[in-house]
Amino acid sequence: MSPRPQPGLMEIALYQGGASAIPGQSSVLKLSSNENPLGPPPAAIAAIREAAPRAHLYPPTDHAALRAAIAEVHGLDPARIICGVGSDEVLQFVTQAYAGPGDEIIHTEHGFSMYPILAHMAGATPVCVPEKERRVDPAAILAAVTERTRVVLVTNPGNPTGTILSEEELTALADALPAEVILVIDAAYIEFAGGAEGGLSLAASRPNVLVTRTFSKLYGLGGLRIGWGYAAAELIEVMTRIRQPFNLSVIQLAAAEAALRDRDWVARCTALNAAQRARLTGALHALGIACDESHANFVLARFGSEAEAAAADAALKAEGIIVRRVTGYGFPEALRITVGDEAGTTRVIDALTAWRRA
Ligand SMILES: *Cc1c(COP(=O)(O)O)cnc(C)c1O
C-alpha cells in the first residue's frame, strides 16, 4: 500500500509557460506570454518600495482597499468582488467550490490550457466543445450541457485566438444556460478590446455569472500574481470560504491598487497595443500570413502548415525573438505573437519579412 492521490490528479498534464531564454542569445525579445512590453507601471514599483518596510505585518484578509479601488474605477459594488493570486486562483475558487467528482466542467476547443487542469484539480470531468472558425460557439456549448454540468469556462477575448463574443452573444448564452450552471467569463484581455465591458453587467445582474480579471496583462504585474472576480454576492460568499485568508501579500495589494489608479499609464498601454497590433496584423497580411482581427495583446499568425510554422518559429528564434507555439491549443500551424512596443514590433516584422524572402 502507498499513499494514493485524489482521483483525476494524475491526469493533469503540467502547464507549459512561455519560454524566456534562447541558448547563446543575449538580446532576447520575449513575446511568448502576453506580458506588457513597458514593464510594470512606475506607480506600482513605487508602491512596492513603500510597502516593503511593512512586510512583517500580516496583510488584511478582506482586501478592502483594493476592492474599493476596483469598484471605484469600474463602477462596481465592492461586496461582489473577490481577489485572488492571479485570476487563475479565482478560477480555481469557482471550479473547486461548485464542481467535484461526477460533475462536468465545459471549456472550448481553443480555450485556456488551465481549464482542464482546474477541472481535474476539483476531481471533475473536463468536457471540451468545438469552436467555429476560431470563435467560441455558444450553440456548441449549449448542446454539450448535461445534468452534470456545473461550470462553463469561456475565454473572452479568446487566447490564443484573439476573437471576441459581443455583449449580446454573452447575454444570450447566459440566458440559455440552466440557472444552476455557472458561466465564467475569463476576461484576462478585455482591456485591449476597445472599451468592451466584458460581461461585468451580466455578473451584476445574474446569480450565475462570474467575470474574472487580472493584473497580469495590461497592468504589467504577471510576476506578482493578482487577479479578481465579479459575481453575485452569494457566489462571492461561497468562494470566500475556500480562499486562504492571507492569499494576497501587502506587496501585491499595494502594487495592484497603485497600478489600477494610474489611469494615464493604462491609457498609454492600451493605445500602444492598439497601434502596434494594427501594424503587426497589417504586416502579416502583406506577407500572406493569415491572421484574424485580434481584440487582445497578441495575434495568432496562421501559416500554411505545421512545418511552415516551425520554420518561422526557428527564423524568429535565430533573431532572438521568442513567440509561442500553440500546438497544445489546437493550432499546430500557428504562432501566437505578443504585441510588443514599437521597436519590438519592427523586429518581428523585419524577421518575418527576411524569412519570407529567403
Ligand atoms: C494570462 C491569462 C490569465 C491570467 O492569469 P493570471 O493567473 O491572472 O496571471 C487568465 N486567463 C487567460 C485566458 C490568460 O491568458
Coordinates of C-alpha atoms and ligand atoms in Angstrom, one line a residue:
M1 CA 0.0 0.0 0.0
S2 CA 1.2 3.5 -0.8
P3 CA -0.4 7.0 -0.5
R4 CA -3.0 7.5 -3.2
P5 CA -3.7 10.9 -4.7
Q6 CA -7.3 12.1 -5.2
P7 CA -8.9 10.8 -8.4
G8 CA -8.1 12.8 -11.5
L9 CA -4.9 14.4 -10.3
M10 CA -2.5 12.2 -12.2
E11 CA -4.4 13.0 -15.4
I12 CA -3.2 16.6 -15.1
A13 CA -0.6 17.5 -17.8
L14 CA 1.7 20.1 -16.3
Y15 CA 1.1 23.7 -17.5
Q16 CA 3.7 24.9 -20.0
G17 CA 4.7 28.5 -19.5
G18 CA 6.2 30.6 -22.4
A19 CA 9.9 30.2 -22.9
S20 CA 12.1 33.1 -21.8
A21 CA 15.6 32.3 -23.0
I22 CA 17.4 31.2 -26.1
P23 CA 20.8 29.5 -25.6
G24 CA 23.5 31.7 -26.9
Q25 CA 21.3 34.7 -27.5
S26 CA 21.8 37.8 -25.3
S27 CA 19.3 40.2 -26.8
V28 CA 16.2 38.2 -26.3
L29 CA 12.7 39.7 -27.1
K30 CA 10.2 37.7 -25.2
L31 CA 6.8 37.7 -26.9
S32 CA 5.6 34.4 -25.6
S33 CA 3.5 35.2 -22.5
N34 CA 1.4 38.3 -23.4
E35 CA 3.3 40.5 -20.9
N36 CA 3.3 44.3 -21.0
P37 CA 6.2 45.5 -23.2
L38 CA 6.6 48.6 -21.0
G39 CA 7.1 46.5 -17.8
P40 CA 5.3 47.3 -14.5
P41 CA 3.8 50.8 -14.1
P42 CA 6.2 53.1 -12.2
A43 CA 3.5 53.9 -9.7
A44 CA 3.3 50.2 -8.8
I45 CA 7.1 50.0 -8.4
A46 CA 6.9 53.0 -6.0
A47 CA 4.1 51.3 -4.1
I48 CA 6.1 48.1 -3.7
R49 CA 9.1 50.0 -2.3
E50 CA 6.8 51.9 0.0
A51 CA 5.1 48.7 1.3
A52 CA 8.4 46.7 1.8
P53 CA 9.0 48.0 5.4
R54 CA 5.6 46.7 6.3
A55 CA 6.4 43.1 5.2
H56 CA 6.5 41.9 8.8
L57 CA 2.8 42.7 9.2
Y58 CA 0.1 40.3 8.1
P59 CA -1.9 41.6 5.2
P60 CA -5.6 42.4 5.6
T61 CA -7.8 39.4 4.9
D62 CA -10.7 41.3 3.3
H63 CA -8.7 43.2 0.6
A64 CA -10.9 46.2 1.4
A65 CA -8.7 48.9 -0.1
L66 CA -8.1 47.0 -3.4
R67 CA -11.7 46.1 -3.7
A68 CA -12.7 49.7 -3.1
A69 CA -10.3 50.9 -5.8
I70 CA -11.6 48.3 -8.3
A71 CA -15.2 49.2 -7.5
E72 CA -14.4 52.9 -7.9
V73 CA -12.5 52.6 -11.2
H74 CA -15.1 50.2 -12.8
G75 CA -18.3 51.5 -11.2
L76 CA -18.9 48.2 -9.3
D77 CA -20.2 47.0 -6.0
P78 CA -17.2 46.2 -3.8
A79 CA -19.2 43.5 -2.0
R80 CA -19.3 41.5 -5.2
I81 CA -15.5 41.5 -5.8
I82 CA -13.2 38.6 -4.7
C83 CA -9.4 38.9 -5.1
G84 CA -7.0 36.0 -5.9
V85 CA -3.4 35.0 -6.6
G86 CA -3.8 35.8 -10.2
S87 CA -7.2 35.2 -11.9
D88 CA -6.1 31.6 -12.0
E89 CA -6.8 31.4 -8.3
V90 CA -10.3 32.9 -8.8
L91 CA -10.9 30.3 -11.5
Q92 CA -9.8 27.6 -9.0
F93 CA -12.2 29.0 -6.4
V94 CA -15.2 28.6 -8.6
T95 CA -14.3 25.2 -10.0
Q96 CA -13.4 23.8 -6.6
A97 CA -16.5 25.3 -4.9
Y98 CA -19.0 24.2 -7.4
A99 CA -17.7 21.0 -9.1
G100 CA -16.5 17.7 -7.8
P101 CA -16.3 14.0 -8.8
G102 CA -19.0 13.1 -11.3
D103 CA -19.6 16.7 -12.3
E104 CA -18.7 18.2 -15.7
I105 CA -16.9 21.5 -16.5
I106 CA -17.3 22.7 -20.1
H107 CA -14.5 24.6 -21.8
T108 CA -14.0 25.3 -25.5
E109 CA -11.6 23.8 -28.1
H110 CA -9.1 26.7 -28.1
G111 CA -9.7 27.8 -24.5
F112 CA -7.1 28.5 -21.8
S113 CA -5.0 25.4 -21.1
M114 CA -5.5 25.9 -17.4
Y115 CA -9.2 24.9 -17.7
P116 CA -8.9 21.1 -18.0
I117 CA -6.2 21.3 -15.2
L118 CA -8.7 23.2 -12.9
A119 CA -11.4 20.6 -13.7
H120 CA -9.1 17.7 -12.7
M121 CA -7.9 19.6 -9.6
A122 CA -11.6 19.7 -8.5
G123 CA -12.0 16.0 -9.3
A124 CA -14.5 16.9 -12.0
T125 CA -14.5 15.9 -15.7
P126 CA -13.5 18.5 -18.3
V127 CA -15.7 18.5 -21.4
C128 CA -14.2 20.2 -24.5
V129 CA -16.6 21.6 -27.1
P130 CA -15.6 22.7 -30.6
E131 CA -15.3 26.4 -31.6
K132 CA -16.4 27.7 -35.0
E133 CA -13.8 29.3 -37.2
R134 CA -11.7 30.1 -34.1
R135 CA -14.6 31.7 -32.3
V136 CA -16.4 30.4 -29.2
D137 CA -19.7 28.8 -30.4
P138 CA -22.5 29.3 -27.8
A139 CA -24.7 26.7 -29.7
A140 CA -22.0 24.1 -29.2
I141 CA -21.7 24.9 -25.5
L142 CA -25.4 24.6 -25.0
A143 CA -25.5 21.3 -26.9
A144 CA -22.9 19.9 -24.5
V145 CA -24.7 20.8 -21.3
T146 CA -26.0 17.8 -19.3
E147 CA -27.5 17.5 -15.9
R148 CA -23.9 17.0 -14.6
T149 CA -22.7 20.4 -16.0
R150 CA -21.7 22.7 -13.1
V151 CA -19.4 25.3 -14.7
V152 CA -18.9 26.7 -18.3
L153 CA -15.5 28.4 -18.8
V154 CA -15.2 30.9 -21.7
T155 CA -12.2 33.0 -22.5
N156 CA -13.3 36.3 -24.0
P157 CA -11.4 37.7 -25.8
G158 CA -10.0 34.3 -26.6
N159 CA -6.5 33.1 -26.0
P160 CA -4.8 32.3 -28.4
T161 CA -7.4 33.3 -31.0
G162 CA -7.9 36.9 -30.0
T163 CA -11.5 36.7 -31.2
I164 CA -14.4 38.0 -29.1
L165 CA -18.1 37.4 -28.4
S166 CA -20.3 40.5 -28.3
E167 CA -22.2 41.5 -25.1
E168 CA -25.3 40.3 -27.0
E169 CA -23.9 36.9 -27.6
L170 CA -22.7 36.6 -24.0
T171 CA -26.1 37.6 -22.7
A172 CA -27.9 35.1 -25.0
L173 CA -25.6 32.4 -23.7
A174 CA -26.2 33.3 -20.1
D175 CA -29.9 33.4 -20.7
A176 CA -29.9 29.9 -22.3
L177 CA -27.9 28.1 -19.7
P178 CA -29.7 26.3 -16.8
A179 CA -29.9 28.6 -13.8
E180 CA -27.7 26.2 -11.7
V181 CA -24.8 26.3 -14.2
I182 CA -22.2 29.0 -13.6
L183 CA -21.0 30.9 -16.7
V184 CA -17.4 32.0 -16.1
I185 CA -16.2 34.8 -18.5
D186 CA -12.4 34.9 -18.3
A187 CA -11.8 38.5 -19.4
A188 CA -8.0 38.5 -18.9
Y189 CA -7.6 40.6 -22.1
I190 CA -10.7 42.7 -22.1
E191 CA -8.9 46.0 -21.6
F192 CA -7.4 45.6 -25.1
A193 CA -10.9 45.2 -26.7
G194 CA -11.6 48.8 -27.3
G195 CA -14.0 49.6 -24.4
A196 CA -16.0 46.3 -24.3
E197 CA -17.2 45.8 -20.8
G198 CA -16.8 42.0 -21.0
G199 CA -19.8 40.8 -19.1
L200 CA -19.5 42.9 -15.9
S201 CA -23.1 44.0 -16.1
L202 CA -24.2 40.4 -16.6
A203 CA -22.3 39.4 -13.5
A204 CA -24.0 42.3 -11.7
S205 CA -27.5 41.2 -12.7
R206 CA -27.3 37.4 -12.8
P207 CA -26.9 34.9 -9.9
N208 CA -24.8 32.6 -12.0
V209 CA -22.2 34.6 -13.9
L210 CA -18.6 35.2 -12.8
V211 CA -16.3 37.5 -14.6
T212 CA -12.5 37.1 -13.9
R213 CA -10.0 39.8 -14.5
T214 CA -6.2 40.1 -14.0
F215 CA -3.3 42.4 -13.2
S216 CA -1.0 40.2 -15.2
K217 CA -1.5 41.5 -18.8
L218 CA -2.4 45.2 -19.2
Y219 CA -1.2 46.1 -15.8
G220 CA 2.2 44.5 -16.3
L221 CA 2.2 42.7 -12.9
G222 CA 2.2 39.0 -14.1
G223 CA 5.2 38.3 -11.8
L224 CA 3.3 39.5 -8.7
R225 CA 0.2 37.3 -9.2
I226 CA -3.0 39.4 -8.6
G227 CA -6.5 38.9 -10.1
W228 CA -10.1 39.4 -9.2
G229 CA -13.6 38.2 -9.9
Y230 CA -17.0 39.8 -10.0
A231 CA -20.2 37.9 -9.3
A232 CA -23.4 37.7 -7.3
A233 CA -22.9 38.2 -3.5
E234 CA -23.9 34.5 -2.9
L235 CA -21.2 33.2 -5.2
I236 CA -18.6 35.5 -3.6
E237 CA -19.6 34.3 -0.2
V238 CA -19.2 30.7 -1.1
M239 CA -15.8 31.2 -2.8
T240 CA -14.6 33.2 0.1
R241 CA -15.0 30.1 2.3
I242 CA -12.2 28.3 0.4
R243 CA -10.0 31.4 -0.1
Q244 CA -7.0 31.4 2.2
P245 CA -7.4 34.4 4.5
F246 CA -3.9 35.8 3.6
N247 CA -3.8 34.9 0.0
L248 CA -2.5 38.3 -1.1
S249 CA 0.5 39.9 0.4
V250 CA 0.9 43.6 1.4
I251 CA 3.2 44.0 -1.6
Q252 CA 0.6 42.5 -4.1
L253 CA -2.2 44.6 -2.6
A254 CA -0.2 47.8 -2.7
A255 CA 1.1 47.3 -6.2
A256 CA -2.3 46.4 -7.7
E257 CA -4.0 49.4 -6.2
A258 CA -1.4 51.8 -7.5
A259 CA -1.4 50.2 -10.9
L260 CA -5.2 50.4 -11.1
R261 CA -5.3 54.1 -10.1
D262 CA -2.7 55.1 -12.7
R263 CA -5.2 55.7 -15.5
D264 CA -2.7 57.7 -17.6
W265 CA -0.5 54.6 -17.7
V266 CA -3.4 52.4 -18.6
A267 CA -4.4 54.7 -21.5
R268 CA -0.8 54.8 -22.8
C269 CA -0.6 51.0 -22.7
T270 CA -3.9 50.3 -24.5
A271 CA -3.1 53.0 -27.1
L272 CA 0.4 51.5 -27.7
N273 CA -1.1 48.0 -28.0
A274 CA -3.8 49.1 -30.5
A275 CA -1.3 50.9 -32.7
Q276 CA 1.3 48.1 -32.7
R277 CA -1.3 45.3 -33.1
A278 CA -2.6 47.1 -36.2
R279 CA 0.9 47.4 -37.6
L280 CA 1.7 43.7 -36.9
T281 CA -1.6 42.5 -38.3
G282 CA -1.1 44.6 -41.5
A283 CA 2.4 43.3 -42.0
L284 CA 1.3 39.7 -41.6
H285 CA -1.4 40.1 -44.2
A286 CA 1.1 41.8 -46.5
L287 CA 3.3 38.7 -46.1
G288 CA 0.5 36.4 -46.9
I289 CA 0.2 35.1 -43.3
A290 CA -3.4 34.6 -42.2
C291 CA -4.4 36.4 -39.0
D292 CA -7.9 37.2 -37.5
E293 CA -8.6 40.6 -36.2
S294 CA -7.3 40.5 -32.6
H295 CA -9.1 42.0 -29.6
A296 CA -6.2 41.2 -27.2
N297 CA -2.4 42.0 -26.8
F298 CA -1.3 39.2 -29.2
V299 CA -2.0 38.0 -32.7
L300 CA -2.4 34.4 -33.9
A301 CA -0.4 34.1 -37.1
R302 CA -1.6 31.1 -39.1
F303 CA 0.9 29.6 -41.6
G304 CA 0.3 27.2 -44.5
S305 CA 1.3 24.1 -42.4
E306 CA 2.9 22.9 -39.2
A307 CA 6.3 22.7 -40.9
E308 CA 6.0 26.3 -42.1
A309 CA 5.1 27.5 -38.6
A310 CA 8.1 25.6 -37.2
A311 CA 10.3 27.2 -39.8
A312 CA 9.0 30.7 -39.0
D313 CA 9.5 30.0 -35.3
A314 CA 13.1 28.9 -35.9
A315 CA 13.7 32.0 -38.0
L316 CA 12.4 34.3 -35.2
K317 CA 14.5 32.4 -32.6
A318 CA 17.6 33.0 -34.8
E319 CA 16.9 36.7 -34.4
G320 CA 16.4 36.4 -30.7
I321 CA 12.6 36.6 -30.7
I322 CA 10.6 34.1 -28.6
V323 CA 7.0 33.6 -29.6
R324 CA 4.6 30.8 -28.6
R325 CA 3.9 27.6 -30.4
V326 CA 0.3 26.8 -29.8
T327 CA 0.0 23.1 -30.9
G328 CA -1.5 22.3 -27.4
Y329 CA -4.3 24.8 -28.1
G330 CA -5.2 23.0 -31.4
F331 CA -3.1 25.2 -33.7
P332 CA 0.0 23.3 -34.9
E333 CA 0.2 25.6 -37.9
A334 CA 0.2 28.8 -35.9
L335 CA 2.3 31.0 -33.7
R336 CA 1.0 33.3 -31.1
I337 CA 2.9 36.6 -31.1
T338 CA 2.5 39.0 -28.2
V339 CA 2.3 42.6 -29.4
G340 CA 5.5 44.4 -28.3
D341 CA 6.5 48.0 -28.2
E342 CA 7.3 49.9 -31.5
A343 CA 10.9 48.6 -31.7
G344 CA 9.9 45.1 -30.8
T345 CA 7.2 45.0 -33.4
T346 CA 9.6 46.3 -36.0
R347 CA 12.0 43.5 -35.1
V348 CA 9.3 40.9 -35.6
I349 CA 8.1 42.3 -38.9
D350 CA 11.7 42.6 -40.2
A351 CA 12.5 39.0 -39.1
L352 CA 9.4 37.5 -40.8
T353 CA 10.0 39.6 -43.9
A354 CA 13.5 38.4 -44.2
W355 CA 12.3 34.8 -43.6
R356 CA 9.7 35.1 -46.3
R357 CA 12.3 36.4 -48.8
A358 CA 14.9 33.7 -48.0
Ligands
LIG1 C1 -3.0 35.2 -18.8 C2 -4.3 34.6 -18.7 C3 -5.0 34.7 -17.5 C4 -4.3 35.4 -16.3 O1 -3.9 34.5 -15.4 P1 -3.3 35.2 -14.0 O2 -3.4 34.0 -13.1 O3 -4.2 36.3 -13.7 O4 -1.9 35.6 -14.3 C5 -6.2 34.2 -17.4 N1 -6.8 33.6 -18.4 C6 -6.3 33.6 -19.6 C7 -7.0 33.0 -20.8 C8 -5.0 34.1 -19.8 O5 -4.4 34.0 -21.0

